[in-house]
Amino acid sequence: MSRTLADLTSLAAEVSDMYERETGVRRDDDWYALKMQEELGELIAEHLRLSGRGRRKNFTDAEIVEARDNEAADLLAFLLLYARHNGIDLEAALDRKWFSYLRADKENG
């Protein structure tokens, strides 16, 4: 499976729109930001559980790994939604912030 950030963002937005229709939860500026924080906390909880620093609650390693992976997906989806809501071009920001180091390295090497 290979999708662009734009594809992923569009799919995440479809799911988020369904969520709003089904639950009536109002998605405002704070909602997008706070949902990212919530999902990060859930990802960290699974990381701690997997590393032996959190309660396992009788879950197997495979169940914890799946939960961790799902929480990472949730966090990414909410980051994409946050960026979309706030007009952030993540591809341009990555190019400017991260990938400029690669260009500089090639110029110096």
PDB file of N, CA and C in Angstrom:
ATOM      1  N   MET A   1       0.844  -1.175   0.000  1.00  0.00           N
ATOM      2  CA  MET A   1       0.000   0.000   0.000  1.00  0.00           C
ATOM      3  C   MET A   1       0.890   1.238   0.000  1.00  0.00           C
ATOM      4  N   SER A   2       0.707   2.053  -1.001  1.00  0.00           N
ATOM      5  CA  SER A   2       1.467   3.286  -1.067  1.00  0.00           C
ATOM      6  C   SER A   2       0.502   4.423  -1.397  1.00  0.00           C
ATOM      7  N   ARG A   3       0.360   5.337  -0.445  1.00  0.00           N
ATOM      8  CA  ARG A   3      -0.541   6.481  -0.628  1.00  0.00           C
ATOM      9  C   ARG A   3       0.228   7.755  -0.325  1.00  0.00           C
ATOM     10  N   THR A   4      -0.166   8.819  -0.961  1.00  0.00           N
ATOM     11  CA  THR A   4       0.450  10.111  -0.695  1.00  0.00           C
ATOM     12  C   THR A   4      -0.132  10.704   0.584  1.00  0.00           C
ATOM     13  N   LEU A   5       0.528  11.732   1.104  1.00  0.00           N
ATOM     14  CA  LEU A   5      -0.032  12.445   2.259  1.00  0.00           C
ATOM     15  C   LEU A   5      -1.410  13.004   1.924  1.00  0.00           C
ATOM     16  N   ALA A   6      -1.570  13.499   0.704  1.00  0.00           N
ATOM     17  CA  ALA A   6      -2.871  14.036   0.288  1.00  0.00           C
ATOM     18  C   ALA A   6      -3.939  12.940   0.302  1.00  0.00           C
ATOM     19  N   ASP A   7      -3.590  11.749  -0.179  1.00  0.00           N
ATOM     20  CA  ASP A   7      -4.532  10.624  -0.161  1.00  0.00           C
ATOM     21  C   ASP A   7      -4.910  10.258   1.274  1.00  0.00           C
ATOM     22  N   LEU A   8      -3.899  10.139   2.126  1.00  0.00           N
ATOM     23  CA  LEU A   8      -4.142   9.784   3.527  1.00  0.00           C
ATOM     24  C   LEU A   8      -5.000  10.837   4.218  1.00  0.00           C
ATOM     25  N   THR A   9      -4.714  12.096   3.940  1.00  0.00           N
ATOM     26  CA  THR A   9      -5.476  13.181   4.548  1.00  0.00           C
ATOM     27  C   THR A   9      -6.931  13.130   4.110  1.00  0.00           C
ATOM     28  N   SER A  10      -7.154  12.896   2.836  1.00  0.00           N
ATOM     29  CA  SER A  10      -8.519  12.818   2.316  1.00  0.00           C
ATOM     30  C   SER A  10      -9.294  11.665   2.955  1.00  0.00           C
ATOM     31  N   LEU A  11      -8.660  10.509   3.073  1.00  0.00           N
ATOM     32  CA  LEU A  11      -9.310   9.361   3.706  1.00  0.00           C
ATOM     33  C   LEU A  11      -9.592   9.623   5.189  1.00  0.00           C
ATOM     34  N   ALA A  12      -8.628  10.212   5.883  1.00  0.00           N
ATOM     35  CA  ALA A  12      -8.827  10.535   7.303  1.00  0.00           C
ATOM     36  C   ALA A  12      -9.972  11.529   7.462  1.00  0.00           C
ATOM     37  N   ALA A  13     -10.061  12.488   6.558  1.00  0.00           N
ATOM     38  CA  ALA A  13     -11.142  13.482   6.624  1.00  0.00           C
ATOM     39  C   ALA A  13     -12.499  12.819   6.413  1.00  0.00           C
ATOM     40  N   GLU A  14     -12.577  11.848   5.521  1.00  0.00           N
ATOM     41  CA  GLU A  14     -13.839  11.121   5.305  1.00  0.00           C
ATOM     42  C   GLU A  14     -14.285  10.433   6.589  1.00  0.00           C
ATOM     43  N   VAL A  15     -13.341   9.759   7.246  1.00  0.00           N
ATOM     44  CA  VAL A  15     -13.669   9.071   8.501  1.00  0.00           C
ATOM     45  C   VAL A  15     -14.075  10.087   9.567  1.00  0.00           C
ATOM     46  N   SER A  16     -13.349  11.195   9.655  1.00  0.00           N
ATOM     47  CA  SER A  16     -13.655  12.223  10.644  1.00  0.00           C
ATOM     48  C   SER A  16     -15.033  12.836  10.392  1.00  0.00           C
ATOM     49  N   ASP A  17     -15.377  13.043   9.122  1.00  0.00           N
ATOM     50  CA  ASP A  17     -16.708  13.556   8.786  1.00  0.00           C
ATOM     51  C   ASP A  17     -17.796  12.578   9.208  1.00  0.00           C
ATOM     52  N   MET A  18     -17.554  11.279   8.998  1.00  0.00           N
ATOM     53  CA  MET A  18     -18.510  10.258   9.445  1.00  0.00           C
ATOM     54  C   MET A  18     -18.673  10.314  10.959  1.00  0.00           C
ATOM     55  N   TYR A  19     -17.548  10.438  11.661  1.00  0.00           N
ATOM     56  CA  TYR A  19     -17.559  10.511  13.126  1.00  0.00           C
ATOM     57  C   TYR A  19     -18.412  11.684  13.591  1.00  0.00           C
ATOM     58  N   GLU A  20     -18.239  12.833  12.963  1.00  0.00           N
ATOM     59  CA  GLU A  20     -19.014  14.008  13.367  1.00  0.00           C
ATOM     60  C   GLU A  20     -20.507  13.790  13.113  1.00  0.00           C
ATOM     61  N   ARG A  21     -20.836  13.226  11.961  1.00  0.00           N
ATOM     62  CA  ARG A  21     -22.251  12.971  11.644  1.00  0.00           C
ATOM     63  C   ARG A  21     -22.880  12.000  12.639  1.00  0.00           C
ATOM     64  N   GLU A  22     -22.131  10.952  12.993  1.00  0.00           N
ATOM     65  CA  GLU A  22     -22.677   9.901  13.847  1.00  0.00           C
ATOM     66  C   GLU A  22     -22.725  10.282  15.316  1.00  0.00           C
ATOM     67  N   THR A  23     -21.794  11.126  15.766  1.00  0.00           N
ATOM     68  CA  THR A  23     -21.726  11.443  17.196  1.00  0.00           C
ATOM     69  C   THR A  23     -22.218  12.835  17.533  1.00  0.00           C
ATOM     70  N   GLY A  24     -22.216  13.729  16.547  1.00  0.00           N
ATOM     71  CA  GLY A  24     -22.586  15.115  16.811  1.00  0.00           C
ATOM     72  C   GLY A  24     -21.496  15.912  17.509  1.00  0.00           C
ATOM     73  N   VAL A  25     -20.303  15.325  17.655  1.00  0.00           N
ATOM     74  CA  VAL A  25     -19.190  16.023  18.295  1.00  0.00           C
ATOM     75  C   VAL A  25     -18.724  17.142  17.371  1.00  0.00           C
ATOM     76  N   ARG A  26     -18.674  18.342  17.938  1.00  0.00           N
ATOM     77  CA  ARG A  26     -18.242  19.515  17.171  1.00  0.00           C
ATOM     78  C   ARG A  26     -16.729  19.556  17.087  1.00  0.00           C
ATOM     79  N   ARG A  27     -16.209  19.601  15.880  1.00  0.00           N
ATOM     80  CA  ARG A  27     -14.762  19.619  15.667  1.00  0.00           C
ATOM     81  C   ARG A  27     -14.320  21.070  15.473  1.00  0.00           C
ATOM     82  N   ASP A  28     -13.721  21.628  16.501  1.00  0.00           N
ATOM     83  CA  ASP A  28     -13.221  22.997  16.414  1.00  0.00           C
ATOM     84  C   ASP A  28     -11.705  22.967  16.553  1.00  0.00           C
ATOM     85  N   ASP A  29     -11.079  24.149  16.594  1.00  0.00           N
ATOM     86  CA  ASP A  29      -9.622  24.224  16.685  1.00  0.00           C
ATOM     87  C   ASP A  29      -9.082  23.399  17.845  1.00  0.00           C
ATOM     88  N   ASP A  30      -9.696  23.545  19.002  1.00  0.00           N
ATOM     89  CA  ASP A  30      -9.223  22.812  20.184  1.00  0.00           C
ATOM     90  C   ASP A  30      -9.387  21.313  20.020  1.00  0.00           C
ATOM     91  N   TRP A  31     -10.479  20.885  19.423  1.00  0.00           N
ATOM     92  CA  TRP A  31     -10.735  19.452  19.263  1.00  0.00           C
ATOM     93  C   TRP A  31      -9.594  18.799  18.494  1.00  0.00           C
ATOM     94  N   TYR A  32      -9.189  19.397  17.371  1.00  0.00           N
ATOM     95  CA  TYR A  32      -8.113  18.816  16.569  1.00  0.00           C
ATOM     96  C   TYR A  32      -6.817  18.722  17.376  1.00  0.00           C
ATOM     97  N   ALA A  33      -6.469  19.761  18.098  1.00  0.00           N
ATOM     98  CA  ALA A  33      -5.233  19.763  18.887  1.00  0.00           C
ATOM     99  C   ALA A  33      -5.311  18.771  20.048  1.00  0.00           C
ATOM    100  N   LEU A  34      -6.424  18.781  20.752  1.00  0.00           N
ATOM    101  CA  LEU A  34      -6.556  17.910  21.920  1.00  0.00           C
ATOM    102  C   LEU A  34      -6.646  16.435  21.541  1.00  0.00           C
ATOM    103  N   LYS A  35      -7.245  16.137  20.396  1.00  0.00           N
ATOM    104  CA  LYS A  35      -7.302  14.743  19.957  1.00  0.00           C
ATOM    105  C   LYS A  35      -5.906  14.209  19.662  1.00  0.00           C
ATOM    106  N   MET A  36      -5.030  15.060  19.111  1.00  0.00           N
ATOM    107  CA  MET A  36      -3.646  14.618  18.902  1.00  0.00           C
ATOM    108  C   MET A  36      -3.007  14.272  20.242  1.00  0.00           C
ATOM    109  N   GLN A  37      -3.223  15.115  21.242  1.00  0.00           N
ATOM    110  CA  GLN A  37      -2.649  14.873  22.566  1.00  0.00           C
ATOM    111  C   GLN A  37      -3.211  13.585  23.170  1.00  0.00           C
ATOM    112  N   GLU A  38      -4.505  13.377  23.018  1.00  0.00           N
ATOM    113  CA  GLU A  38      -5.134  12.160  23.532  1.00  0.00           C
ATOM    114  C   GLU A  38      -4.522  10.921  22.888  1.00  0.00           C
ATOM    115  N   GLU A  39      -4.378  10.953  21.579  1.00  0.00           N
ATOM    116  CA  GLU A  39      -3.837   9.794  20.869  1.00  0.00           C
ATOM    117  C   GLU A  39      -2.366   9.569  21.196  1.00  0.00           C
ATOM    118  N   LEU A  40      -1.604  10.642  21.394  1.00  0.00           N
ATOM    119  CA  LEU A  40      -0.212  10.486  21.809  1.00  0.00           C
ATOM    120  C   LEU A  40      -0.151   9.786  23.162  1.00  0.00           C
ATOM    121  N   GLY A  41      -1.016  10.178  24.085  1.00  0.00           N
ATOM    122  CA  GLY A  41      -1.062   9.524  25.395  1.00  0.00           C
ATOM    123  C   GLY A  41      -1.382   8.048  25.283  1.00  0.00           C
ATOM    124  N   GLU A  42      -2.302   7.705  24.402  1.00  0.00           N
ATOM    125  CA  GLU A  42      -2.660   6.300  24.216  1.00  0.00           C
ATOM    126  C   GLU A  42      -1.515   5.521  23.581  1.00  0.00           C
ATOM    127  N   LEU A  43      -0.802   6.140  22.641  1.00  0.00           N
ATOM    128  CA  LEU A  43       0.369   5.496  22.039  1.00  0.00           C
ATOM    129  C   LEU A  43       1.447   5.251  23.091  1.00  0.00           C
ATOM    130  N   ILE A  44       1.699   6.241  23.921  1.00  0.00           N
ATOM    131  CA  ILE A  44       2.707   6.102  24.971  1.00  0.00           C
ATOM    132  C   ILE A  44       2.307   5.006  25.961  1.00  0.00           C
ATOM    133  N   ALA A  45       1.029   4.928  26.290  1.00  0.00           N
ATOM    134  CA  ALA A  45       0.564   3.885  27.214  1.00  0.00           C
ATOM    135  C   ALA A  45       0.858   2.499  26.649  1.00  0.00           C
ATOM    136  N   GLU A  46       0.620   2.302  25.367  1.00  0.00           N
ATOM    137  CA  GLU A  46       0.905   0.995  24.754  1.00  0.00           C
ATOM    138  C   GLU A  46       2.408   0.745  24.675  1.00  0.00           C
ATOM    139  N   HIS A  47       3.177   1.784  24.392  1.00  0.00           N
ATOM    140  CA  HIS A  47       4.636   1.655  24.386  1.00  0.00           C
ATOM    141  C   HIS A  47       5.131   1.210  25.763  1.00  0.00           C
ATOM    142  N   LEU A  48       4.635   1.840  26.802  1.00  0.00           N
ATOM    143  CA  LEU A  48       5.040   1.483  28.168  1.00  0.00           C
ATOM    144  C   LEU A  48       4.609   0.063  28.518  1.00  0.00           C
ATOM    145  N   ARG A  49       3.399  -0.307  28.090  1.00  0.00           N
ATOM    146  CA  ARG A  49       2.918  -1.668  28.350  1.00  0.00           C
ATOM    147  C   ARG A  49       3.841  -2.681  27.657  1.00  0.00           C
ATOM    148  N   LEU A  50       4.213  -2.398  26.413  1.00  0.00           N
ATOM    149  CA  LEU A  50       5.056  -3.310  25.652  1.00  0.00           C
ATOM    150  C   LEU A  50       6.468  -3.391  26.228  1.00  0.00           C
ATOM    151  N   SER A  51       6.957  -2.291  26.771  1.00  0.00           N
ATOM    152  CA  SER A  51       8.326  -2.271  27.315  1.00  0.00           C
ATOM    153  C   SER A  51       8.395  -2.741  28.766  1.00  0.00           C
ATOM    154  N   GLY A  52       7.269  -3.170  29.318  1.00  0.00           N
ATOM    155  CA  GLY A  52       7.266  -3.692  30.679  1.00  0.00           C
ATOM    156  C   GLY A  52       7.161  -2.623  31.754  1.00  0.00           C
ATOM    157  N   ARG A  53       6.879  -1.390  31.359  1.00  0.00           N
ATOM    158  CA  ARG A  53       6.749  -0.300  32.330  1.00  0.00           C
ATOM    159  C   ARG A  53       5.307   0.157  32.488  1.00  0.00           C
ATOM    160  N   GLY A  54       4.388  -0.648  31.995  1.00  0.00           N
ATOM    161  CA  GLY A  54       2.969  -0.372  32.154  1.00  0.00           C
ATOM    162  C   GLY A  54       2.247  -1.683  32.427  1.00  0.00           C
ATOM    163  N   ARG A  55       1.064  -1.596  32.981  1.00  0.00           N
ATOM    164  CA  ARG A  55       0.301  -2.809  33.308  1.00  0.00           C
ATOM    165  C   ARG A  55      -0.115  -3.525  32.024  1.00  0.00           C
ATOM    166  N   ARG A  56       0.144  -4.818  31.985  1.00  0.00           N
ATOM    167  CA  ARG A  56      -0.154  -5.612  30.786  1.00  0.00           C
ATOM    168  C   ARG A  56      -1.631  -5.973  30.684  1.00  0.00           C
ATOM    169  N   LYS A  57      -2.331  -6.042  31.799  1.00  0.00           N
ATOM    170  CA  LYS A  57      -3.759  -6.367  31.817  1.00  0.00           C
ATOM    171  C   LYS A  57      -4.066  -7.668  31.067  1.00  0.00           C
ATOM    172  N   ASN A  58      -3.173  -8.639  31.199  1.00  0.00           N
ATOM    173  CA  ASN A  58      -3.327  -9.967  30.573  1.00  0.00           C
ATOM    174  C   ASN A  58      -3.320  -9.938  29.047  1.00  0.00           C
ATOM    175  N   PHE A  59      -2.837  -8.854  28.439  1.00  0.00           N
ATOM    176  CA  PHE A  59      -2.715  -8.806  26.990  1.00  0.00           C
ATOM    177  C   PHE A  59      -1.430  -9.516  26.569  1.00  0.00           C
ATOM    178  N   THR A  60      -1.485 -10.185  25.428  1.00  0.00           N
ATOM    179  CA  THR A  60      -0.285 -10.814  24.880  1.00  0.00           C
ATOM    180  C   THR A  60       0.569  -9.742  24.203  1.00  0.00           C
ATOM    181  N   ASP A  61       1.822 -10.091  23.931  1.00  0.00           N
ATOM    182  CA  ASP A  61       2.689  -9.162  23.200  1.00  0.00           C
ATOM    183  C   ASP A  61       2.061  -8.785  21.860  1.00  0.00           C
ATOM    184  N   ALA A  62       1.501  -9.773  21.173  1.00  0.00           N
ATOM    185  CA  ALA A  62       0.900  -9.503  19.864  1.00  0.00           C
ATOM    186  C   ALA A  62      -0.267  -8.518  19.976  1.00  0.00           C
ATOM    187  N   GLU A  63      -1.074  -8.664  21.008  1.00  0.00           N
ATOM    188  CA  GLU A  63      -2.199  -7.745  21.212  1.00  0.00           C
ATOM    189  C   GLU A  63      -1.702  -6.333  21.523  1.00  0.00           C
ATOM    190  N   ILE A  64      -0.655  -6.245  22.303  1.00  0.00           N
ATOM    191  CA  ILE A  64      -0.102  -4.937  22.659  1.00  0.00           C
ATOM    192  C   ILE A  64       0.537  -4.277  21.435  1.00  0.00           C
ATOM    193  N   VAL A  65       1.262  -5.064  20.647  1.00  0.00           N
ATOM    194  CA  VAL A  65       1.869  -4.524  19.427  1.00  0.00           C
ATOM    195  C   VAL A  65       0.785  -4.000  18.488  1.00  0.00           C
ATOM    196  N   GLU A  66      -0.281  -4.756  18.325  1.00  0.00           N
ATOM    197  CA  GLU A  66      -1.387  -4.303  17.468  1.00  0.00           C
ATOM    198  C   GLU A  66      -2.010  -3.025  18.015  1.00  0.00           C
ATOM    199  N   ALA A  67      -2.217  -2.961  19.323  1.00  0.00           N
ATOM    200  CA  ALA A  67      -2.783  -1.757  19.936  1.00  0.00           C
ATOM    201  C   ALA A  67      -1.854  -0.564  19.749  1.00  0.00           C
ATOM    202  N   ARG A  68      -0.536  -0.796  19.934  1.00  0.00           N
ATOM    203  CA  ARG A  68       0.440   0.278  19.727  1.00  0.00           C
ATOM    204  C   ARG A  68       0.400   0.776  18.296  1.00  0.00           C
ATOM    205  N   ASP A  69       0.383  -0.153  17.361  1.00  0.00           N
ATOM    206  CA  ASP A  69       0.353   0.211  15.946  1.00  0.00           C
ATOM    207  C   ASP A  69      -0.921   0.996  15.615  1.00  0.00           C
ATOM    208  N   ASN A  70      -2.040   0.564  16.176  1.00  0.00           N
ATOM    209  CA  ASN A  70      -3.309   1.269  15.947  1.00  0.00           C
ATOM    210  C   ASN A  70      -3.276   2.680  16.527  1.00  0.00           C
ATOM    211  N   GLU A  71      -2.663   2.831  17.687  1.00  0.00           N
ATOM    212  CA  GLU A  71      -2.564   4.167  18.286  1.00  0.00           C
ATOM    213  C   GLU A  71      -1.634   5.068  17.470  1.00  0.00           C
ATOM    214  N   ALA A  72      -0.568   4.499  16.895  1.00  0.00           N
ATOM    215  CA  ALA A  72       0.305   5.284  16.013  1.00  0.00           C
ATOM    216  C   ALA A  72      -0.485   5.749  14.795  1.00  0.00           C
ATOM    217  N   ALA A  73      -1.342   4.885  14.261  1.00  0.00           N
ATOM    218  CA  ALA A  73      -2.189   5.264  13.129  1.00  0.00           C
ATOM    219  C   ALA A  73      -3.164   6.368  13.526  1.00  0.00           C
ATOM    220  N   ASP A  74      -3.745   6.252  14.712  1.00  0.00           N
ATOM    221  CA  ASP A  74      -4.654   7.302  15.201  1.00  0.00           C
ATOM    222  C   ASP A  74      -3.928   8.643  15.288  1.00  0.00           C
ATOM    223  N   LEU A  75      -2.720   8.618  15.849  1.00  0.00           N
ATOM    224  CA  LEU A  75      -1.957   9.853  16.000  1.00  0.00           C
ATOM    225  C   LEU A  75      -1.651  10.467  14.635  1.00  0.00           C
ATOM    226  N   LEU A  76      -1.224   9.647  13.694  1.00  0.00           N
ATOM    227  CA  LEU A  76      -0.940  10.169  12.353  1.00  0.00           C
ATOM    228  C   LEU A  76      -2.202  10.743  11.720  1.00  0.00           C
ATOM    229  N   ALA A  77      -3.318  10.044  11.838  1.00  0.00           N
ATOM    230  CA  ALA A  77      -4.569  10.537  11.261  1.00  0.00           C
ATOM    231  C   ALA A  77      -4.944  11.886  11.859  1.00  0.00           C
ATOM    232  N   PHE A  78      -4.800  12.030  13.163  1.00  0.00           N
ATOM    233  CA  PHE A  78      -5.156  13.305  13.779  1.00  0.00           C
ATOM    234  C   PHE A  78      -4.155  14.405  13.440  1.00  0.00           C
ATOM    235  N   LEU A  79      -2.898  14.058  13.232  1.00  0.00           N
ATOM    236  CA  LEU A  79      -1.946  15.056  12.764  1.00  0.00           C
ATOM    237  C   LEU A  79      -2.332  15.539  11.369  1.00  0.00           C
ATOM    238  N   LEU A  80      -2.699  14.604  10.499  1.00  0.00           N
ATOM    239  CA  LEU A  80      -3.141  14.985   9.153  1.00  0.00           C
ATOM    240  C   LEU A  80      -4.390  15.864   9.209  1.00  0.00           C
ATOM    241  N   LEU A  81      -5.328  15.514  10.073  1.00  0.00           N
ATOM    242  CA  LEU A  81      -6.545  16.317  10.213  1.00  0.00           C
ATOM    243  C   LEU A  81      -6.246  17.697  10.778  1.00  0.00           C
ATOM    244  N   TYR A  82      -5.361  17.761  11.761  1.00  0.00           N
ATOM    245  CA  TYR A  82      -4.968  19.039  12.352  1.00  0.00           C
ATOM    246  C   TYR A  82      -4.331  19.928  11.284  1.00  0.00           C
ATOM    247  N   ALA A  83      -3.429  19.350  10.506  1.00  0.00           N
ATOM    248  CA  ALA A  83      -2.756  20.117   9.457  1.00  0.00           C
ATOM    249  C   ALA A  83      -3.777  20.606   8.421  1.00  0.00           C
ATOM    250  N   ARG A  84      -4.674  19.746   8.026  1.00  0.00           N
ATOM    251  CA  ARG A  84      -5.700  20.127   7.040  1.00  0.00           C
ATOM    252  C   ARG A  84      -6.557  21.266   7.580  1.00  0.00           C
ATOM    253  N   HIS A  85      -6.998  21.125   8.811  1.00  0.00           N
ATOM    254  CA  HIS A  85      -7.869  22.127   9.435  1.00  0.00           C
ATOM    255  C   HIS A  85      -7.174  23.485   9.538  1.00  0.00           C
ATOM    256  N   ASN A  86      -5.877  23.470   9.750  1.00  0.00           N
ATOM    257  CA  ASN A  86      -5.127  24.706   9.954  1.00  0.00           C
ATOM    258  C   ASN A  86      -4.364  25.176   8.713  1.00  0.00           C
ATOM    259  N   GLY A  87      -4.614  24.532   7.584  1.00  0.00           N
ATOM    260  CA  GLY A  87      -3.993  24.961   6.342  1.00  0.00           C
ATOM    261  C   GLY A  87      -2.488  24.748   6.292  1.00  0.00           C
ATOM    262  N   ILE A  88      -2.015  23.719   6.968  1.00  0.00           N
ATOM    263  CA  ILE A  88      -0.584  23.416   6.986  1.00  0.00           C
ATOM    264  C   ILE A  88      -0.271  22.467   5.837  1.00  0.00           C
ATOM    265  N   ASP A  89       0.663  22.855   5.009  1.00  0.00           N
ATOM    266  CA  ASP A  89       1.149  21.991   3.938  1.00  0.00           C
ATOM    267  C   ASP A  89       2.297  21.165   4.512  1.00  0.00           C
ATOM    268  N   LEU A  90       1.981  19.965   4.939  1.00  0.00           N
ATOM    269  CA  LEU A  90       2.985  19.124   5.591  1.00  0.00           C
ATOM    270  C   LEU A  90       4.133  18.761   4.660  1.00  0.00           C
ATOM    271  N   GLU A  91       3.841  18.544   3.388  1.00  0.00           N
ATOM    272  CA  GLU A  91       4.918  18.205   2.453  1.00  0.00           C
ATOM    273  C   GLU A  91       5.905  19.351   2.342  1.00  0.00           C
ATOM    274  N   ALA A  92       5.398  20.573   2.227  1.00  0.00           N
ATOM    275  CA  ALA A  92       6.278  21.746   2.142  1.00  0.00           C
ATOM    276  C   ALA A  92       7.038  21.948   3.449  1.00  0.00           C
ATOM    277  N   ALA A  93       6.359  21.737   4.570  1.00  0.00           N
ATOM    278  CA  ALA A  93       7.017  21.911   5.869  1.00  0.00           C
ATOM    279  C   ALA A  93       8.108  20.864   6.081  1.00  0.00           C
ATOM    280  N   LEU A  94       7.849  19.624   5.685  1.00  0.00           N
ATOM    281  CA  LEU A  94       8.872  18.583   5.781  1.00  0.00           C
ATOM    282  C   LEU A  94      10.070  18.921   4.902  1.00  0.00           C
ATOM    283  N   ASP A  95       9.784  19.377   3.710  1.00  0.00           N
ATOM    284  CA  ASP A  95      10.871  19.737   2.803  1.00  0.00           C
ATOM    285  C   ASP A  95      11.709  20.876   3.387  1.00  0.00           C
ATOM    286  N   ARG A  96      11.031  21.856   3.942  1.00  0.00           N
ATOM    287  CA  ARG A  96      11.711  23.023   4.511  1.00  0.00           C
ATOM    288  C   ARG A  96      12.458  22.672   5.804  1.00  0.00           C
ATOM    289  N   LYS A  97      11.818  21.934   6.681  1.00  0.00           N
ATOM    290  CA  LYS A  97      12.354  21.690   8.028  1.00  0.00           C
ATOM    291  C   LYS A  97      13.297  20.488   8.082  1.00  0.00           C
ATOM    292  N   TRP A  98      12.918  19.389   7.486  1.00  0.00           N
ATOM    293  CA  TRP A  98      13.697  18.150   7.603  1.00  0.00           C
ATOM    294  C   TRP A  98      14.608  17.907   6.417  1.00  0.00           C
ATOM    295  N   PHE A  99      14.043  17.954   5.240  1.00  0.00           N
ATOM    296  CA  PHE A  99      14.782  17.492   4.070  1.00  0.00           C
ATOM    297  C   PHE A  99      15.814  18.492   3.580  1.00  0.00           C
ATOM    298  N   SER A 100      15.788  19.708   4.105  1.00  0.00           N
ATOM    299  CA  SER A 100      16.837  20.676   3.763  1.00  0.00           C
ATOM    300  C   SER A 100      18.192  20.180   4.272  1.00  0.00           C
ATOM    301  N   TYR A 101      18.190  19.404   5.337  1.00  0.00           N
ATOM    302  CA  TYR A 101      19.437  18.836   5.848  1.00  0.00           C
ATOM    303  C   TYR A 101      20.059  17.884   4.826  1.00  0.00           C
ATOM    304  N   LEU A 102      19.227  17.170   4.112  1.00  0.00           N
ATOM    305  CA  LEU A 102      19.735  16.249   3.097  1.00  0.00           C
ATOM    306  C   LEU A 102      20.372  17.016   1.944  1.00  0.00           C
ATOM    307  N   ARG A 103      19.748  18.098   1.543  1.00  0.00           N
ATOM    308  CA  ARG A 103      20.318  18.922   0.475  1.00  0.00           C
ATOM    309  C   ARG A 103      21.644  19.525   0.930  1.00  0.00           C
ATOM    310  N   ALA A 104      21.686  20.006   2.164  1.00  0.00           N
ATOM    311  CA  ALA A 104      22.920  20.604   2.695  1.00  0.00           C
ATOM    312  C   ALA A 104      24.033  19.573   2.784  1.00  0.00           C
ATOM    313  N   ASP A 105      23.673  18.340   3.187  1.00  0.00           N
ATOM    314  CA  ASP A 105      24.649  17.278   3.312  1.00  0.00           C
ATOM    315  C   ASP A 105      25.240  16.929   1.941  1.00  0.00           C
ATOM    316  N   LYS A 106      24.392  16.888   0.929  1.00  0.00           N
ATOM    317  CA  LYS A 106      24.868  16.579  -0.423  1.00  0.00           C
ATOM    318  C   LYS A 106      25.771  17.689  -0.955  1.00  0.00           C
ATOM    319  N   GLU A 107      25.448  18.930  -0.609  1.00  0.00           N
ATOM    320  CA  GLU A 107      26.268  20.063  -1.044  1.00  0.00           C
ATOM    321  C   GLU A 107      27.637  20.070  -0.354  1.00  0.00           C
ATOM    322  N   ASN A 108      27.678  19.583   0.895  1.00  0.00           N
ATOM    323  CA  ASN A 108      28.919  19.559   1.659  1.00  0.00           C
ATOM    324  C   ASN A 108      29.729  18.293   1.427  1.00  0.00           C
ATOM    325  N   GLY A 109      29.106  17.291   0.839  1.00  0.00           N
ATOM    326  CA  GLY A 109      29.776  16.008   0.706  1.00  0.00           C
ATOM    327  C   GLY A 109      30.276  15.805  -0.639  1.00  0.00           C
TER     328      GLY A 109
END
